[in-house]
Every structure is written in structure tokens, then in C-alpha cells.
Short mmCIF file of C-alpha atoms in Angstrom, two decimals:
data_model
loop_
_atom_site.label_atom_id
_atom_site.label_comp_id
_atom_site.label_asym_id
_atom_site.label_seq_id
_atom_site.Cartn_x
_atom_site.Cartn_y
_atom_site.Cartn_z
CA UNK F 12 -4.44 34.58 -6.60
CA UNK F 13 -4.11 31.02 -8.13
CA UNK F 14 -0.69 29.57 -8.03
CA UNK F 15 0.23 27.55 -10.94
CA UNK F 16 -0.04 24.69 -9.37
CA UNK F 17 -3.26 24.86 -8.09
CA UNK F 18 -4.35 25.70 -12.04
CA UNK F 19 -2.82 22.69 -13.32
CA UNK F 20 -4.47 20.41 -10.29
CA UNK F 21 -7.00 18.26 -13.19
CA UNK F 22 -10.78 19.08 -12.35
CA UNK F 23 -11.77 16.28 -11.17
CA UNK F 24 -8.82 14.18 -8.69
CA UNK F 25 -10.68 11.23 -7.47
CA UNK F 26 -10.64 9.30 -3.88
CA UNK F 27 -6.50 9.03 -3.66
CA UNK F 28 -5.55 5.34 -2.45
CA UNK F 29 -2.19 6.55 -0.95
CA UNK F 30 -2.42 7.10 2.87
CA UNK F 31 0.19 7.81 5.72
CA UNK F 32 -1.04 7.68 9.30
CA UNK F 33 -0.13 5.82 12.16
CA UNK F 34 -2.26 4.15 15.20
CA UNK F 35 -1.39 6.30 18.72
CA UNK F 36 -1.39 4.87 21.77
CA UNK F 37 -3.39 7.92 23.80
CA UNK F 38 -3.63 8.10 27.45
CA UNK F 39 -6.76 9.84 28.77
CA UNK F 40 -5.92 13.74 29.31
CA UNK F 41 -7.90 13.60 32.40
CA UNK F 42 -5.48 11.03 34.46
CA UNK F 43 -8.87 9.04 34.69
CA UNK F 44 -7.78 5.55 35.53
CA UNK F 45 -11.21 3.80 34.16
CA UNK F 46 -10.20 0.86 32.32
CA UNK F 47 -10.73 1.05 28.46
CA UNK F 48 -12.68 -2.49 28.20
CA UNK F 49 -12.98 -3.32 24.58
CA UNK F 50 -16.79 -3.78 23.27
CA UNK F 51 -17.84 -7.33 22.99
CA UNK F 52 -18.79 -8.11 19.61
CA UNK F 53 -22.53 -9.14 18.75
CA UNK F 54 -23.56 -11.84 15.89
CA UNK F 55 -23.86 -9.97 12.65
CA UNK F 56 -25.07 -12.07 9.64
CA UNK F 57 -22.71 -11.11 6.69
CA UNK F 58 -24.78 -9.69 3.82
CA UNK F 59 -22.07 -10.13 1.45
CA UNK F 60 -18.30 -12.16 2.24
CA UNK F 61 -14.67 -11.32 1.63
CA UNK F 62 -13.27 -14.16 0.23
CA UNK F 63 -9.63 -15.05 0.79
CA UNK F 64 -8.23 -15.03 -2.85
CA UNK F 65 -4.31 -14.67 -1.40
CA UNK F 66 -2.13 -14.43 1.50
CA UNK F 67 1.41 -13.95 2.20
CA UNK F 68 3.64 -12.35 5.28
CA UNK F 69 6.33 -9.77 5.32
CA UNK F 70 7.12 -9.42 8.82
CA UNK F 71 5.63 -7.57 11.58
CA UNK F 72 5.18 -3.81 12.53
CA UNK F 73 6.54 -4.15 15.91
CA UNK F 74 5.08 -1.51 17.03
CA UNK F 75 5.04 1.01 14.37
CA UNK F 76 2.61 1.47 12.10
CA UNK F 77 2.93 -0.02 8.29
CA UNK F 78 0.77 0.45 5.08
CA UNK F 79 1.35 -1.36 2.13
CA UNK F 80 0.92 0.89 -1.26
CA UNK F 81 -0.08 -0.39 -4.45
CA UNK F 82 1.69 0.99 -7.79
CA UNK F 83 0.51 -0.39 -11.18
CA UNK F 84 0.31 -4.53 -10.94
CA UNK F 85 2.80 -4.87 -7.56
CA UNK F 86 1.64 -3.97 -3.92
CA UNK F 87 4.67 -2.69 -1.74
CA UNK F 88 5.07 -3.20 1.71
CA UNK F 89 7.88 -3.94 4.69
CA UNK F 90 8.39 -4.85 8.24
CA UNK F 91 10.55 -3.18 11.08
CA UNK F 92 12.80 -5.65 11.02
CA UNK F 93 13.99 -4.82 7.41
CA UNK F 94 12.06 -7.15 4.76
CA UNK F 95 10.70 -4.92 1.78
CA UNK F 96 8.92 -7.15 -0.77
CA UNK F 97 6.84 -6.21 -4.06
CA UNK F 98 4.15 -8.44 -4.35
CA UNK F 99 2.24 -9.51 -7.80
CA UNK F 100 -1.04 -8.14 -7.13
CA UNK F 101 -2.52 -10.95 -9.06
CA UNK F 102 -1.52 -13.98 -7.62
CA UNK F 103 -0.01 -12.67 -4.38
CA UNK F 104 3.41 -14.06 -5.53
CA UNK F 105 6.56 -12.42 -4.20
CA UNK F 106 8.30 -10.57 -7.10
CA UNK F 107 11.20 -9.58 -5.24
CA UNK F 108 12.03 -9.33 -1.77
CA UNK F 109 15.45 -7.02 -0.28
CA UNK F 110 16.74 -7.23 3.18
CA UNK F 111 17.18 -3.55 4.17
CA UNK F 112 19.85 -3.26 6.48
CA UNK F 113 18.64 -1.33 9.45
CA UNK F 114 15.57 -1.63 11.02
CA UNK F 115 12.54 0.48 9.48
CA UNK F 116 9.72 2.63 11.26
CA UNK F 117 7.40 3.08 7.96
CA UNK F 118 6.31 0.94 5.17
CA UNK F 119 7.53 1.87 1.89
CA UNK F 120 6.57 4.89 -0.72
CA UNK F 121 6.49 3.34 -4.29
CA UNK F 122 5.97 5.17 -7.98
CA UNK F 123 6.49 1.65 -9.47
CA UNK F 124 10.05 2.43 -10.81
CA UNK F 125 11.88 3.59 -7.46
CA UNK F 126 10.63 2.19 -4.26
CA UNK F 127 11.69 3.80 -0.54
CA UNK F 128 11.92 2.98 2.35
CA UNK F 129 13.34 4.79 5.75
CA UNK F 130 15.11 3.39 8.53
CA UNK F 131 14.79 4.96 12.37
CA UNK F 132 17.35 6.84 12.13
CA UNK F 133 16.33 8.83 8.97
CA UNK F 134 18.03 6.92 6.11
CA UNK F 135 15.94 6.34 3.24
CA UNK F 136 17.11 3.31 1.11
CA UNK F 137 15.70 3.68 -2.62
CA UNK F 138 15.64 0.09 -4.90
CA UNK F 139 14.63 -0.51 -8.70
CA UNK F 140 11.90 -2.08 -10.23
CA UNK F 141 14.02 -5.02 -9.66
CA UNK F 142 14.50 -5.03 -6.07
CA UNK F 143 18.12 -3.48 -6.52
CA UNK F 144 19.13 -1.12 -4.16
CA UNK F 145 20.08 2.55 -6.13
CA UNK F 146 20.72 4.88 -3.66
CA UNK F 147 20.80 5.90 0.25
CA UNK F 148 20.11 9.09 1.83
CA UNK F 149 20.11 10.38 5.30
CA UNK F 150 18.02 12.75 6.38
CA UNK F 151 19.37 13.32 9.90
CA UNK F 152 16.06 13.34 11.60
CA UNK F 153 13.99 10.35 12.84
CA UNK F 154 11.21 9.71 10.13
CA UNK F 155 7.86 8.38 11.55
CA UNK F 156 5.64 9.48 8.45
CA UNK F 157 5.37 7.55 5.03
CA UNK F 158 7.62 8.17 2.29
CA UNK F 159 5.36 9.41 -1.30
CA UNK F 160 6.87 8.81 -4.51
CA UNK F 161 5.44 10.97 -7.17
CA UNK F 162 6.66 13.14 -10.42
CA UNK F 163 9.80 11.79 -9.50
CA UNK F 164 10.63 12.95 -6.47
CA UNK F 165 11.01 10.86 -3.30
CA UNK F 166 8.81 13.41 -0.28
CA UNK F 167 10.51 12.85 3.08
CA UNK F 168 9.05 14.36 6.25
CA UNK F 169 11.25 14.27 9.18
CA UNK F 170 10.01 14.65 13.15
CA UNK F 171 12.13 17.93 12.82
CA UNK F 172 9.14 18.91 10.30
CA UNK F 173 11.06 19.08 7.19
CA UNK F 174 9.79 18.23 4.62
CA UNK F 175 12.65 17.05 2.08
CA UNK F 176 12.52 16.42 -1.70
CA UNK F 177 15.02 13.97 -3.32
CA UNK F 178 15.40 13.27 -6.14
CA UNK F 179 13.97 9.57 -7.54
CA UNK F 180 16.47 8.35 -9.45
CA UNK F 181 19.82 9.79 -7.87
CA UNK F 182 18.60 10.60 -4.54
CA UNK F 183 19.84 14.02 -4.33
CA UNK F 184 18.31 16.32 -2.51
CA UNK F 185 15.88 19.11 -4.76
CA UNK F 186 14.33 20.96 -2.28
CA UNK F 187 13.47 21.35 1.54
CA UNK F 188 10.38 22.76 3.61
CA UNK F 189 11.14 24.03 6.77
CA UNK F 190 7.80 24.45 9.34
CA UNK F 191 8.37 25.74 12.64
CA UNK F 192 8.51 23.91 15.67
CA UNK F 193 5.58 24.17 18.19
CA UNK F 194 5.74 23.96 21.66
CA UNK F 195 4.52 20.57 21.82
CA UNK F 196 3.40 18.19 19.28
CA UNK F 197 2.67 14.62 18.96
CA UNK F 198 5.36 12.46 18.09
CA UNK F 199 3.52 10.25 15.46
CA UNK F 200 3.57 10.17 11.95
CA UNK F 201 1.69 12.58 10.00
CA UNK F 202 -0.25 11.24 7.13
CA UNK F 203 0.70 12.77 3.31
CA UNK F 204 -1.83 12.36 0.36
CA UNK F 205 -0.28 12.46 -3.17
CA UNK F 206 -2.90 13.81 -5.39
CA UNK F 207 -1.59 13.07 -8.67
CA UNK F 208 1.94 14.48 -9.15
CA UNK F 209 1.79 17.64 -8.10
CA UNK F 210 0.87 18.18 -4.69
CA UNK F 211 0.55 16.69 -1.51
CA UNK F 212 -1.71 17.61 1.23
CA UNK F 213 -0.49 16.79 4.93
CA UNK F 214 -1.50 18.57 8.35
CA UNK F 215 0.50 19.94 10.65
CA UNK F 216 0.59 20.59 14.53
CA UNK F 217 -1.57 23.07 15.94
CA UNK F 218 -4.51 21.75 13.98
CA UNK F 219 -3.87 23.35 10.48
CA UNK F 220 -3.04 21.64 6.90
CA UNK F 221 -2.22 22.75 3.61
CA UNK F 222 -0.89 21.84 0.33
CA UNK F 223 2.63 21.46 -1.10
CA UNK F 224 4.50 21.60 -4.36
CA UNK F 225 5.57 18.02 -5.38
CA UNK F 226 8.12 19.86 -7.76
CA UNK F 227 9.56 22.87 -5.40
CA UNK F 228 8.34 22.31 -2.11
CA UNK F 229 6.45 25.44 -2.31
CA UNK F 230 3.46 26.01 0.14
CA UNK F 231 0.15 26.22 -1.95
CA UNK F 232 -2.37 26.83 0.41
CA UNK F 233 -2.29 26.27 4.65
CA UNK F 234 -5.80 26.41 6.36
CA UNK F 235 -7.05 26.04 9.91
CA UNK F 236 -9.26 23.28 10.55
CA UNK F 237 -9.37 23.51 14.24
CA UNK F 238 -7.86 26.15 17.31
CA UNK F 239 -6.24 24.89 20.66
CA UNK F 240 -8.35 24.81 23.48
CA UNK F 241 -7.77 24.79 27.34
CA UNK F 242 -5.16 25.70 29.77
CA UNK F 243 -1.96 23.13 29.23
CA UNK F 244 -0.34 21.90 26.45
CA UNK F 245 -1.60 18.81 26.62
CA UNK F 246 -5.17 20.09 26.44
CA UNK F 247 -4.19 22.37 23.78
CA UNK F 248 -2.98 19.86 21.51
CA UNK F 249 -4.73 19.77 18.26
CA UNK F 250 -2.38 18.28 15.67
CA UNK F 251 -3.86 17.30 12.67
CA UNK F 252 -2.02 13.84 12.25
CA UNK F 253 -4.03 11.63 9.95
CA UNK F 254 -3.99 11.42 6.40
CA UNK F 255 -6.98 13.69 5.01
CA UNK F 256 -9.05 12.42 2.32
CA UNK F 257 -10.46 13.57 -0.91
CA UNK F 258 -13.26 13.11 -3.37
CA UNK F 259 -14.11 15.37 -6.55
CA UNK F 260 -13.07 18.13 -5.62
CA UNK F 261 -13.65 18.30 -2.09
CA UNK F 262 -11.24 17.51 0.45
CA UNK F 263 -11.74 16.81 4.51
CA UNK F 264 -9.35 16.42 7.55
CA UNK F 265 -9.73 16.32 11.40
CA UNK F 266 -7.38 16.97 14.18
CA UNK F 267 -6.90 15.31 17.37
CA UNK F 268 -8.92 16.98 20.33
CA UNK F 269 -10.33 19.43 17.67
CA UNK F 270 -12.24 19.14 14.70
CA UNK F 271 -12.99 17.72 11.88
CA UNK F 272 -14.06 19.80 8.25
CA UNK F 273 -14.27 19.63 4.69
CA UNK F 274 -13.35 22.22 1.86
CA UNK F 275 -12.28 22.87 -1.54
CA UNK F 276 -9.15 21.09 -2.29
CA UNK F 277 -7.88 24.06 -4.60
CA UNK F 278 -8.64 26.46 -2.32
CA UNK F 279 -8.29 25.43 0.90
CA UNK F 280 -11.60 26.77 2.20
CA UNK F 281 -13.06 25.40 4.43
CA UNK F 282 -17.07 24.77 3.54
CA UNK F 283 -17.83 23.56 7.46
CA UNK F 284 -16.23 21.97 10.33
CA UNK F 285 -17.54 20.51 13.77
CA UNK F 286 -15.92 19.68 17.12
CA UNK F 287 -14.32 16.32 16.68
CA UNK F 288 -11.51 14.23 18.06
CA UNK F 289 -9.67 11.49 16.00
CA UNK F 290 -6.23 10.33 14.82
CA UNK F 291 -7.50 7.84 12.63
CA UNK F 292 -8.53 10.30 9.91
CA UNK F 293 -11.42 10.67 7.46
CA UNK F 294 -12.31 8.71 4.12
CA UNK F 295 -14.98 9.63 1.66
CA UNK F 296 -18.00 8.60 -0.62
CA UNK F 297 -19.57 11.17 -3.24
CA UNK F 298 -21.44 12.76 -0.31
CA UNK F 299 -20.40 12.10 2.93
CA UNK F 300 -17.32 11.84 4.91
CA UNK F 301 -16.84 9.17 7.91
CA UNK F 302 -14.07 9.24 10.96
CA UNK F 303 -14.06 7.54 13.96
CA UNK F 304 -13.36 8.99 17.32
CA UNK F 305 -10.73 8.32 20.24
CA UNK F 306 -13.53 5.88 21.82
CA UNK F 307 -13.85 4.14 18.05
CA UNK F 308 -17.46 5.60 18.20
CA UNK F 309 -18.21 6.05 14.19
CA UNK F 310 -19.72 8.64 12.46
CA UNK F 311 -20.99 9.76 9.20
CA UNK F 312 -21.54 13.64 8.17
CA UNK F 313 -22.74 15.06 4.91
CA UNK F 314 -19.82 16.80 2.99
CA UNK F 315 -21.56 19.14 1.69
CA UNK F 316 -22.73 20.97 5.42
CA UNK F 317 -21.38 19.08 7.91
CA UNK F 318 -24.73 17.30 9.41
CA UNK F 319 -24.31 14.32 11.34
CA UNK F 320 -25.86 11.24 9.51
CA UNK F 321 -25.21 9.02 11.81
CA UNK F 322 -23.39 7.22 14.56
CA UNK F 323 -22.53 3.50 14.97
CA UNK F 324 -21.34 2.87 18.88
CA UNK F 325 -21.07 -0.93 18.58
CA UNK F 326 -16.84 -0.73 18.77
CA UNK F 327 -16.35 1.13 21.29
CA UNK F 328 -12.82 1.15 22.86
CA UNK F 329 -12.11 -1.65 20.16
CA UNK F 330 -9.41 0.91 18.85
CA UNK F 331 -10.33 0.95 15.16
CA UNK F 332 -7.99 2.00 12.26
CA UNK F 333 -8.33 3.98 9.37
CA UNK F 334 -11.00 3.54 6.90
CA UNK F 335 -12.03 3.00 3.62
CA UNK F 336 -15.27 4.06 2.06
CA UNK F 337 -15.91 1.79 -1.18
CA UNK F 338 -19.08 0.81 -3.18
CA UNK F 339 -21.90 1.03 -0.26
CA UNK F 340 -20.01 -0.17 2.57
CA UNK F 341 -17.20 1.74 4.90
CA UNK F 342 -14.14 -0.89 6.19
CA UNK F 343 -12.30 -0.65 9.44
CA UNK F 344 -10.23 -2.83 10.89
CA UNK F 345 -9.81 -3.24 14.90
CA UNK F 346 -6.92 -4.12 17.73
CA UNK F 347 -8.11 -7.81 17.57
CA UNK F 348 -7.68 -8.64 13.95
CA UNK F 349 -11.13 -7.73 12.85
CA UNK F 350 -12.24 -6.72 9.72
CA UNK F 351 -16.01 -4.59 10.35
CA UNK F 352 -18.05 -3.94 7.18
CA UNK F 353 -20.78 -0.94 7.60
CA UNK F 354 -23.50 0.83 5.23
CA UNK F 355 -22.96 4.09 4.36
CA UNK F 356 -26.37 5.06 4.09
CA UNK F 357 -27.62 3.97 7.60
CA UNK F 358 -24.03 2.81 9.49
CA UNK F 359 -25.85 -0.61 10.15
CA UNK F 360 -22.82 -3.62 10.73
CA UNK F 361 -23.39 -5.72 7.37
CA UNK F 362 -20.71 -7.79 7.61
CA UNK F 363 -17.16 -8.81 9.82
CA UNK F 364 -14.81 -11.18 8.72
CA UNK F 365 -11.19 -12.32 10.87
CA UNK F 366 -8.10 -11.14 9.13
CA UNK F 367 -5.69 -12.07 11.77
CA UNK F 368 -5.58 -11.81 15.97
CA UNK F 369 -3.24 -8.80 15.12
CA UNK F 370 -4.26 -5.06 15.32
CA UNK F 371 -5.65 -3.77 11.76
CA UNK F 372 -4.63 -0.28 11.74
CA UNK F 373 -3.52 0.65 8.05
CA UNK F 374 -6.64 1.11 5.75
CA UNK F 375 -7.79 -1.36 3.79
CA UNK F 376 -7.34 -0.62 0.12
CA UNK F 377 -9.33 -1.36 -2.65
CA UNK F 378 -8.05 -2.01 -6.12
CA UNK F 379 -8.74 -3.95 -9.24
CA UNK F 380 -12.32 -5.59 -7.28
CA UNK F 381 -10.16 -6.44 -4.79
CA UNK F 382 -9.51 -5.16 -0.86
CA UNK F 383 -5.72 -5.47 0.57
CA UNK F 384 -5.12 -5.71 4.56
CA UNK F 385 -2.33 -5.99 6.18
CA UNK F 386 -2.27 -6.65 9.90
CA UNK F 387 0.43 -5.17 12.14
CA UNK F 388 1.48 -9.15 12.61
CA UNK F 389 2.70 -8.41 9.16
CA UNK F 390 -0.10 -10.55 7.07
CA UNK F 391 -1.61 -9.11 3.94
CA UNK F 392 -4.05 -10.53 2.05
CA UNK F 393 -6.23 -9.93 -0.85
CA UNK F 394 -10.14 -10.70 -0.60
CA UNK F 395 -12.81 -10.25 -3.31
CA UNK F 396 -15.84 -9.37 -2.19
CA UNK F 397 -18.84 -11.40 -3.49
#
């Protein structure tokens, strides 16, 4: 039966720009000891450029992972050590910049009129559209996962896995989702993706997903994209981690040391999936879906059965980021600062350009012809591509 709020999802919901994932440092299950050497990078002749068109810094990750979100004319984005500016995504120029007062473990979550962010120990300050702070919340769970600000409610997910609904304005709390525990899960952030403002979509541990109630918290849909496998716990993990990604009307996600599968994003069914590792996630074009693996191996399939397109190997153990899929080309970024351009159609490297010597792991984000990075050194930058 179809919930109201899968009937008043709009027909067609578009690639969603608003990501949460973080980077994971993963030790081989094995115990191998062979040294992860990093690919050397051969000559690529750029077939188009990103040119610089601004640059700033807001301090740097430290460690965690931070993505910067854009909302109307401003990006949003913060540092561990506190700094939360809005930036004019125009000229780059600082609008307003507050000092937090504890340090932070996730960038901000931003409607445009309240802006969050959460501290390590599971506050989340909340500040006006002019950098004012409104309101301060605990949560009283560490909070690895990025804040979402939507229909105005501020979505908290705590390591506890709650999921906690405040209230934008007041910061009172409206509602809270309680999943069970598993046995053992990975303690990263796990990725939510705000599709409009009604739902979000999120996985969980054990390698399933679903969709949630913006409004009440309620549980839409939860689907399996992937079963544990082996004898311990470690080799049973699974947890789908990584933001998934949508386009139309379909909507794919992967799992670490499971799979990777796309459905219908109103249903929840699942149209195919394969055996795939990643914690970097998926993005999407109209008809394929790209992830890269744990050995940054990356690969294209066709959404619409699953077959592989193909494979680009060049990066391997370069530990790429997340990606974005935009006009013909799919964008990664890398542990040394790079910026790698591919085609969709083939996965041939078109083009690479040096962002910083920091690790890229955020996706890059493309808005108004333009495509924001921000490093974990804490640069971001704007760059049109011509």
C-alpha cells in the first residue's frame, strides 16, 4: 500500500546535490601486510580545464570528513576546529563567519534560513541567515553523519542510530527514530539524501536502506541491498554507509563488502544488484550509475540492468572520494589533492587538474555552471569549466 508520503514524492526528483558520507580508513580483512602503494599518475592532456574563478579557506577537517552544502546563493561549510562560514557563491566572498564553540566532527546542514552544525559530543548549534546563533541542542550521542535541513526540520542521526527531528526554528525536538543496534557496525558516518522535503533516504548497518518521513520520522520503505557473508563479524560486515544517489526516478546504493543496486525510489525495489565493495557511494547520469571500489578501481554499470560498462584501473590505491556525474564527465577527487575528470561513455581520463596536496574526499558539487571542492586542508574553491 502507498503511504502518503510516497504519493506526494513529485514524479520526477532529479540528481539531489545534498550528500553525507565520510572517507574510512579500512585495514585489509585479511591481516595481509602488502603495502597499499598509491598508482603513479600518467600524462593526460586535458580536453577541457577547470578554471579557478574563486578560492577561500575555512579550516581543516582534521581528520573527519567535511562537505560543504550549497542553499540558494550561499555555500555552507566548517572546520573541526569550530569556523562555520556562508560563503557568496558568486564572488566567493565571506558573508558571515561564527566561531562555534566546541570542536565539530561534520560540516554543516543548511535550508538557507537555519544553518547546523554538531559538535563531537552531539550538540547541534543552529544560526540565522545572519550568522546569529538561535538555538543549541544536545543529542547525547556522538554525531559522525551530516546534519539535513529540510521542511523545517533539522534531521540528526546519532552513532546510537537515532535518528532525531528538531525543530528549525526553536530546536525542539518533533520526533525520534529508534533502529536497533547490530552486533557490529562501522563507526563512520552514514550518508542522508534529502529528496525534496519530504523524505530522506539513508542506509543502515547490515547492508539495508530505506526511506524516512522528513515530517514524522516514519519509516517509508527499508530494502536489502546486500546479505552478510562469511564466518566473523568483520567479514560479515556489510553496512551500507555512503550516501545513495538518485536520478528520475531511480535510486542506487552499495554497501561495504557487499553490493551495490539500483531501484525505484518510491518503492524501494530493487531492479538489480551485483557483488560490490565501496564506502565511497554511487552518483548517477540518466543511464548509468558509477562507484568506485576499496582499491579506487572505477566502474560504470547501466541502471537500468546492472551490466558493467566499464572499468577505469588507472587510481588504484589512490583512495578516491565520492563522485559526481555531470554533463559527460564523472569527478573524483584523490588522497593527494587531485581533481580526475572521466567520460561517462567510455571511462577514458579526459582531464586532472591540482586542487590542493590535501585529500579530496567530499564530492564535488556542481551548481550554477560551476563545480565546488573543498579539500580536507579546508580549501574550497569554485572552477568553471570551459
Amino acid at each position: 500500500m502507498m503511504t502518503k508520503e510516497m504519493k506526494r514524492l513529485p514524479m520526477r526528483l532529479g540528481a539531489a546535490l545534498i550528500l553525507g558520507s565520510v572517507v574510512i580508513a579500512l585495514v585489509a580483512c585479511s591481516g595481509s601486510s602488502r603495502v597499499r602503494k598509491p598508482a603513479e599518475l600518467t600524462t593526460v592532456t586535458n580536453q577541457f580545464d577547470l578554471q579557478p574563478v574563486w578560492s577561500t579557506s575555512v579550516g581543516s577537517s582534521e581528520g573527519f570528513n567535511f562537505h560543504p552544502i550549497v542553499a540558494g546563493d550561499a555555500v555552507y561549510a566548517a572546520s573541526h576546529r569550530g569556523n562555520l562560514v556562508k560563503i557568496d557563491l558568486a564572488s566567493g566572498n565571506k558573508v558571515w563567519e561564527a566561531s562555534v564553540p566546541e570542536r565539530l566532527s561534520v560540516g554543516p546542514g543548511s535550508d538557507g534560513r537555519t544553518t547546523v552544525a554538531v559538535t563531537t559530543k552531539g550538540t547541534v548549534y543552529a544560526y540565522d541567515d545572519t550568522g546569529k546563533q538561535i538555538w543549541k541542542v544536545s543529542v547525547g550521542s556522538e554525531v559522525l553523519s551530516e546534519p539535513v535541513v529540510a521542511g523545517g526540520v533539522v534531521i540528526v542521526r546519532a552513532l546510537d542510530n537515532r535518528f532525531v527531528g528538531l525543530d528549525a526554528q526553536t530546536g525542539a525536538k518533533k520526533w525520534t527514530y529508534q533502529r536497533q543496534q547490530s552486533a557490529l557496525s562501522l563507526r563512520v558516518g552514514y550518508g542522508m539524501l534529502a529528496i525534496g522535503n519530504e523524505v530522506i533516504v539513508t542506509g543502515f548497518a547490515g547492508g539495508r536502506f530505506g526511506m524516512i518521513a522528513i515530517a514524522n520520522g516514519g519509516l517509508v520503505w527499508e530494502t536489502p541491498v546486500s546479505f552478510p557473508k562469511g564466518f566473523s563479524e568483520i567479514e560479515r560486515l556489510n553496512d551500507v554507509t555512503a550516501k545513495p544517489s538518485m536520478e528520475g526516478e531511480i535510486l542506487c546504493a552499495v554497501s561495504y563488502q557487499g553490493r551495490i543496486g539500483c531501484g525505484q525510489a518510491r518503492t524501494g525495489n530493487l531492479l538489480w544488484f551485483k557483488d560490490y565493495s565501496s564506502y565511497t557511494g554511487t552518483s548517477q547520469s540518466t543511464d548509468m550509475v558509477f562507484s568506485a571500489n576499496d582499491k579506487s578501481y572505477v566502474t560504470a554499470f547501466a541502471t537500468k540492468d546492472g551490466t558493467q560498462v566499464w572499468e577505469n584501473t588507472q587510481l588504484i590505491y589512490r583512495d578516491v572520494g565520492e563522485s559526481l556525474a555531470v554533463g559527460r564527465v564523472l569527478l573524483m577527487g584523490d588522497a593527494q589533492g587531485y581533481i580526475h575528470a572521466f567520460s561517462q561513455a567510455n571511462g577514458e581520463m579526459v582531464a586532472r587538474i591540482r586542487h590542493d596536496s590535501s585529500p579530496i574526499s567530499a564530492a564535488p558539487i556542481a551548481v550554477g555552471g560551476l563545480i565546488l571542492i573543498q579539500s580536507q586542508g579546508g580549501k574550497i574553491a569554485a572552477y568553471s569549466p570551459k
